[in-house]
PDB file of C-alpha atoms in Angstrom:
ATOM      1  CA  MET A   1     -60.328 -39.767  33.594  1.00  0.00           C
ATOM      2  CA  ALA A   2     -56.311 -38.649  33.529  1.00  0.00           C
ATOM      3  CA  HIS A   3     -54.844 -37.286  36.363  1.00  0.00           C
ATOM      4  CA  VAL A   4     -53.047 -34.156  35.873  1.00  0.00           C
ATOM      5  CA  ALA A   5     -50.085 -33.052  37.933  1.00  0.00           C
ATOM      6  CA  ALA A   6     -50.409 -29.124  39.093  1.00  0.00           C
ATOM      7  CA  PRO A   7     -48.244 -26.996  37.884  1.00  0.00           C
ATOM      8  CA  PRO A   8     -45.109 -26.211  40.228  1.00  0.00           C
ATOM      9  CA  ALA A   9     -45.085 -23.664  42.549  1.00  0.00           C
ATOM     10  CA  SER A  10     -43.556 -20.520  40.559  1.00  0.00           C
ATOM     11  CA  LYS A  11     -40.712 -18.976  42.419  1.00  0.00           C
ATOM     12  CA  PRO A  12     -40.896 -14.884  42.122  1.00  0.00           C
ATOM     13  CA  PRO A  13     -38.861 -13.150  39.956  1.00  0.00           C
ATOM     14  CA  ALA A  14     -35.289 -12.320  40.667  1.00  0.00           C
ATOM     15  CA  PRO A  15     -34.213  -8.950  41.736  1.00  0.00           C
ATOM     16  CA  ALA A  16     -32.518  -6.928  38.356  1.00  0.00           C
ATOM     17  CA  LYS A  17     -28.858  -7.121  39.083  1.00  0.00           C
ATOM     18  CA  ARG A  18     -27.621  -3.569  39.589  1.00  0.00           C
ATOM     19  CA  HIS A  19     -24.530  -3.251  37.194  1.00  0.00           C
ATOM     20  CA  ARG A  20     -21.460  -1.936  39.352  1.00  0.00           C
ATOM     21  CA  PRO A  21     -18.551  -1.343  37.853  1.00  0.00           C
ATOM     22  CA  SER A  22     -15.424  -3.336  38.300  1.00  0.00           C
ATOM     23  CA  ARG A  23     -13.159  -2.765  40.969  1.00  0.00           C
ATOM     24  CA  ARG A  24     -10.427  -5.659  39.573  1.00  0.00           C
ATOM     25  CA  ILE A  25      -7.455  -4.096  38.652  1.00  0.00           C
ATOM     26  CA  THR A  26      -7.403  -5.692  34.516  1.00  0.00           C
ATOM     27  CA  PRO A  27      -4.327  -5.697  32.183  1.00  0.00           C
ATOM     28  CA  VAL A  28      -5.541  -2.486  30.538  1.00  0.00           C
ATOM     29  CA  THR A  29      -5.656  -0.638  33.966  1.00  0.00           C
ATOM     30  CA  ALA A  30      -2.533  -2.559  35.159  1.00  0.00           C
ATOM     31  CA  SER A  31      -0.934  -1.043  32.016  1.00  0.00           C
ATOM     32  CA  ASN A  32      -2.611   2.740  31.952  1.00  0.00           C
ATOM     33  CA  VAL A  33      -1.473   2.956  35.516  1.00  0.00           C
ATOM     34  CA  PHE A  34       2.555   1.650  34.665  1.00  0.00           C
ATOM     35  CA  TRP A  35       2.791   4.380  31.970  1.00  0.00           C
ATOM     36  CA  LEU A  36       1.179   7.098  34.097  1.00  0.00           C
ATOM     37  CA  ALA A  37       3.198   6.424  36.750  1.00  0.00           C
ATOM     38  CA  ALA A  38       6.463   5.692  34.416  1.00  0.00           C
ATOM     39  CA  GLY A  39       6.202   9.389  32.702  1.00  0.00           C
ATOM     40  CA  TYR A  40       5.203  11.002  36.207  1.00  0.00           C
ATOM     41  CA  GLY A  41       8.224   9.628  37.980  1.00  0.00           C
ATOM     42  CA  LEU A  42      10.252  10.535  34.448  1.00  0.00           C
ATOM     43  CA  TRP A  43       9.193  14.049  34.801  1.00  0.00           C
ATOM     44  CA  ALA A  44       9.948  14.189  38.467  1.00  0.00           C
ATOM     45  CA  SER A  45      13.417  12.709  37.526  1.00  0.00           C
ATOM     46  CA  VAL A  46      14.319  15.313  34.987  1.00  0.00           C
ATOM     47  CA  THR A  47      12.753  18.355  36.475  1.00  0.00           C
ATOM     48  CA  THR A  48      15.462  17.600  39.434  1.00  0.00           C
ATOM     49  CA  ARG A  49      17.869  17.507  37.395  1.00  0.00           C
ATOM     50  CA  HIS A  50      18.280  21.420  37.359  1.00  0.00           C
ATOM     51  CA  GLU A  51      20.255  21.186  33.906  1.00  0.00           C
ATOM     52  CA  HIS A  52      23.128  18.861  35.807  1.00  0.00           C
ATOM     53  CA  GLY A  53      24.074  15.387  34.836  1.00  0.00           C
ATOM     54  CA  VAL A  54      21.744  12.272  35.664  1.00  0.00           C
ATOM     55  CA  THR A  55      23.118  10.860  39.169  1.00  0.00           C
ATOM     56  CA  GLY A  56      21.575   8.243  41.043  1.00  0.00           C
ATOM     57  CA  TYR A  57      19.755  10.497  43.382  1.00  0.00           C
ATOM     58  CA  ASN A  58      17.619  11.647  40.139  1.00  0.00           C
ATOM     59  CA  VAL A  59      16.700   7.801  39.078  1.00  0.00           C
ATOM     60  CA  LEU A  60      15.818   6.934  42.175  1.00  0.00           C
ATOM     61  CA  TYR A  61      13.557  10.739  43.175  1.00  0.00           C
ATOM     62  CA  GLY A  62      11.772   9.692  39.622  1.00  0.00           C
ATOM     63  CA  CYS A  63      10.996   6.065  40.812  1.00  0.00           C
ATOM     64  CA  VAL A  64      10.268   6.654  44.367  1.00  0.00           C
ATOM     65  CA  ALA A  65       8.142   9.680  42.696  1.00  0.00           C
ATOM     66  CA  GLY A  66       6.423   7.332  40.016  1.00  0.00           C
ATOM     67  CA  ILE A  67       5.622   4.189  42.527  1.00  0.00           C
ATOM     68  CA  VAL A  68       3.786   7.035  45.152  1.00  0.00           C
ATOM     69  CA  PHE A  69       1.521   8.134  42.261  1.00  0.00           C
ATOM     70  CA  GLY A  70       0.622   5.020  40.991  1.00  0.00           C
ATOM     71  CA  LEU A  71      -0.222   3.883  44.054  1.00  0.00           C
ATOM     72  CA  VAL A  72      -2.507   6.355  45.083  1.00  0.00           C
ATOM     73  CA  TYR A  73      -3.885   6.688  41.750  1.00  0.00           C
ATOM     74  CA  LEU A  74      -4.935   3.054  42.659  1.00  0.00           C
ATOM     75  CA  ALA A  75      -5.895   3.137  45.265  1.00  0.00           C
ATOM     76  CA  LEU A  76      -8.411   6.476  44.433  1.00  0.00           C
ATOM     77  CA  ARG A  77      -9.499   4.100  41.603  1.00  0.00           C
ATOM     78  CA  GLN A  78     -10.416   1.361  43.811  1.00  0.00           C
ATOM     79  CA  ILE A  79     -12.193   4.005  46.758  1.00  0.00           C
ATOM     80  CA  THR A  80     -13.864   6.531  44.429  1.00  0.00           C
ATOM     81  CA  PRO A  81     -16.825   4.479  42.720  1.00  0.00           C
ATOM     82  CA  ALA A  82     -18.202   4.259  46.042  1.00  0.00           C
ATOM     83  CA  LEU A  83     -18.562   8.194  46.227  1.00  0.00           C
ATOM     84  CA  PRO A  84     -21.300  10.465  45.143  1.00  0.00           C
ATOM     85  CA  ARG A  85     -20.604  12.020  41.467  1.00  0.00           C
ATOM     86  CA  VAL A  86     -19.519  15.626  42.872  1.00  0.00           C
ATOM     87  CA  ARG A  87     -17.480  14.058  45.680  1.00  0.00           C
ATOM     88  CA  ARG A  88     -15.450  11.855  43.648  1.00  0.00           C
ATOM     89  CA  ALA A  89     -15.117  14.762  40.621  1.00  0.00           C
ATOM     90  CA  LEU A  90     -13.750  16.678  43.970  1.00  0.00           C
ATOM     91  CA  VAL A  91     -11.088  14.130  45.039  1.00  0.00           C
ATOM     92  CA  TRP A  92     -10.199  13.101  41.387  1.00  0.00           C
ATOM     93  CA  GLY A  93      -9.553  17.206  40.997  1.00  0.00           C
ATOM     94  CA  VAL A  94      -7.576  17.413  44.363  1.00  0.00           C
ATOM     95  CA  PHE A  95      -5.503  14.561  43.046  1.00  0.00           C
ATOM     96  CA  TRP A  96      -4.703  16.159  40.068  1.00  0.00           C
ATOM     97  CA  GLY A  97      -4.435  19.474  40.744  1.00  0.00           C
ATOM     98  CA  GLY A  98      -1.990  18.645  43.574  1.00  0.00           C
ATOM     99  CA  SER A  99       0.148  16.089  41.593  1.00  0.00           C
ATOM    100  CA  MET A 100       0.676  18.781  38.628  1.00  0.00           C
ATOM    101  CA  GLY A 101       1.502  21.592  41.844  1.00  0.00           C
ATOM    102  CA  TYR A 102       3.495  18.908  43.428  1.00  0.00           C
ATOM    103  CA  LEU A 103       5.768  18.765  40.174  1.00  0.00           C
ATOM    104  CA  HIS A 104       5.795  22.309  39.251  1.00  0.00           C
ATOM    105  CA  SER A 105       7.322  22.758  42.458  1.00  0.00           C
ATOM    106  CA  LEU A 106      10.268  20.560  41.854  1.00  0.00           C
ATOM    107  CA  SER A 107      11.507  23.115  39.095  1.00  0.00           C
ATOM    108  CA  ASN A 108      12.062  25.757  42.296  1.00  0.00           C
ATOM    109  CA  PRO A 109       9.434  28.741  41.157  1.00  0.00           C
ATOM    110  CA  THR A 110       7.913  30.659  43.708  1.00  0.00           C
ATOM    111  CA  ILE A 111       5.297  28.717  46.263  1.00  0.00           C
ATOM    112  CA  LEU A 112       2.624  30.846  45.006  1.00  0.00           C
ATOM    113  CA  TRP A 113       2.750  30.103  41.468  1.00  0.00           C
ATOM    114  CA  SER A 114       2.983  26.409  42.045  1.00  0.00           C
ATOM    115  CA  VAL A 115      -0.171  26.913  44.175  1.00  0.00           C
ATOM    116  CA  PHE A 116      -1.611  29.104  41.654  1.00  0.00           C
ATOM    117  CA  LEU A 117      -0.642  26.067  38.775  1.00  0.00           C
ATOM    118  CA  GLY A 118      -2.282  23.365  41.402  1.00  0.00           C
ATOM    119  CA  VAL A 119      -5.464  24.949  41.781  1.00  0.00           C
ATOM    120  CA  PHE A 120      -5.653  26.029  37.774  1.00  0.00           C
ATOM    121  CA  PHE A 121      -5.189  22.079  36.902  1.00  0.00           C
ATOM    122  CA  ALA A 122      -7.660  21.347  40.074  1.00  0.00           C
ATOM    123  CA  ALA A 123     -10.387  22.939  38.775  1.00  0.00           C
ATOM    124  CA  GLY A 124      -9.970  22.405  35.327  1.00  0.00           C
ATOM    125  CA  ALA A 125      -9.867  18.379  36.488  1.00  0.00           C
ATOM    126  CA  PHE A 126     -12.818  19.034  38.830  1.00  0.00           C
ATOM    127  CA  LEU A 127     -15.230  20.390  35.848  1.00  0.00           C
ATOM    128  CA  MET A 128     -14.239  17.411  33.521  1.00  0.00           C
ATOM    129  CA  ALA A 129     -14.696  14.890  35.981  1.00  0.00           C
ATOM    130  CA  VAL A 130     -18.228  16.748  36.881  1.00  0.00           C
ATOM    131  CA  TYR A 131     -18.913  16.766  33.457  1.00  0.00           C
ATOM    132  CA  ARG A 132     -18.209  13.461  32.737  1.00  0.00           C
ATOM    133  CA  PHE A 133     -19.475  11.938  35.818  1.00  0.00           C
ATOM    134  CA  HIS A 134     -22.770  13.544  34.870  1.00  0.00           C
ATOM    135  CA  THR A 135     -23.267  12.436  31.480  1.00  0.00           C
ATOM    136  CA  ARG A 136     -22.095   9.015  31.577  1.00  0.00           C
ATOM    137  CA  GLU A 137     -23.465   7.969  34.655  1.00  0.00           C
ATOM    138  CA  VAL A 138     -26.662   6.270  35.736  1.00  0.00           C
ATOM    139  CA  PRO A 139     -27.952   8.606  38.339  1.00  0.00           C
ATOM    140  CA  THR A 140     -28.074   6.624  41.716  1.00  0.00           C
ATOM    141  CA  ASP A 141     -27.552   9.872  44.017  1.00  0.00           C
ATOM    142  CA  ALA A 142     -30.653  11.864  43.612  1.00  0.00           C
ATOM    143  CA  HIS A 143     -29.862  14.780  45.845  1.00  0.00           C
ATOM    144  CA  LEU A 144     -26.798  15.473  44.007  1.00  0.00           C
TER     145      LEU A 144
END
């Protein structure tokens, strides 16, 4: 009579891995951030000229504005995936509204007009972000 080996103890199935968006900065992300920051800095630089010639101050101001914009944008890209969808949309709305309101304020309009324009852009960015997050993501936060 042949002896049959007992089957090996089966391992419990591995839990399903949940897909999480990558928080690494890829070359495409870095390129996009660079061009967004360069455009923002150029716009800030040109707006501070006030129809005068280009000075070192304008160039420096544009570089600093672009670097700050790019760093804040990268920080938000790293932090916001942990937030619920509506709060994430609110953060992006405030970021874009504040950015556009600030750029408009450089052209010396009244402060109320800059605030209105910033709130208008913030509302538009918030609505677009809410729509995108609710239609493109798997719901993980059922209460929102």
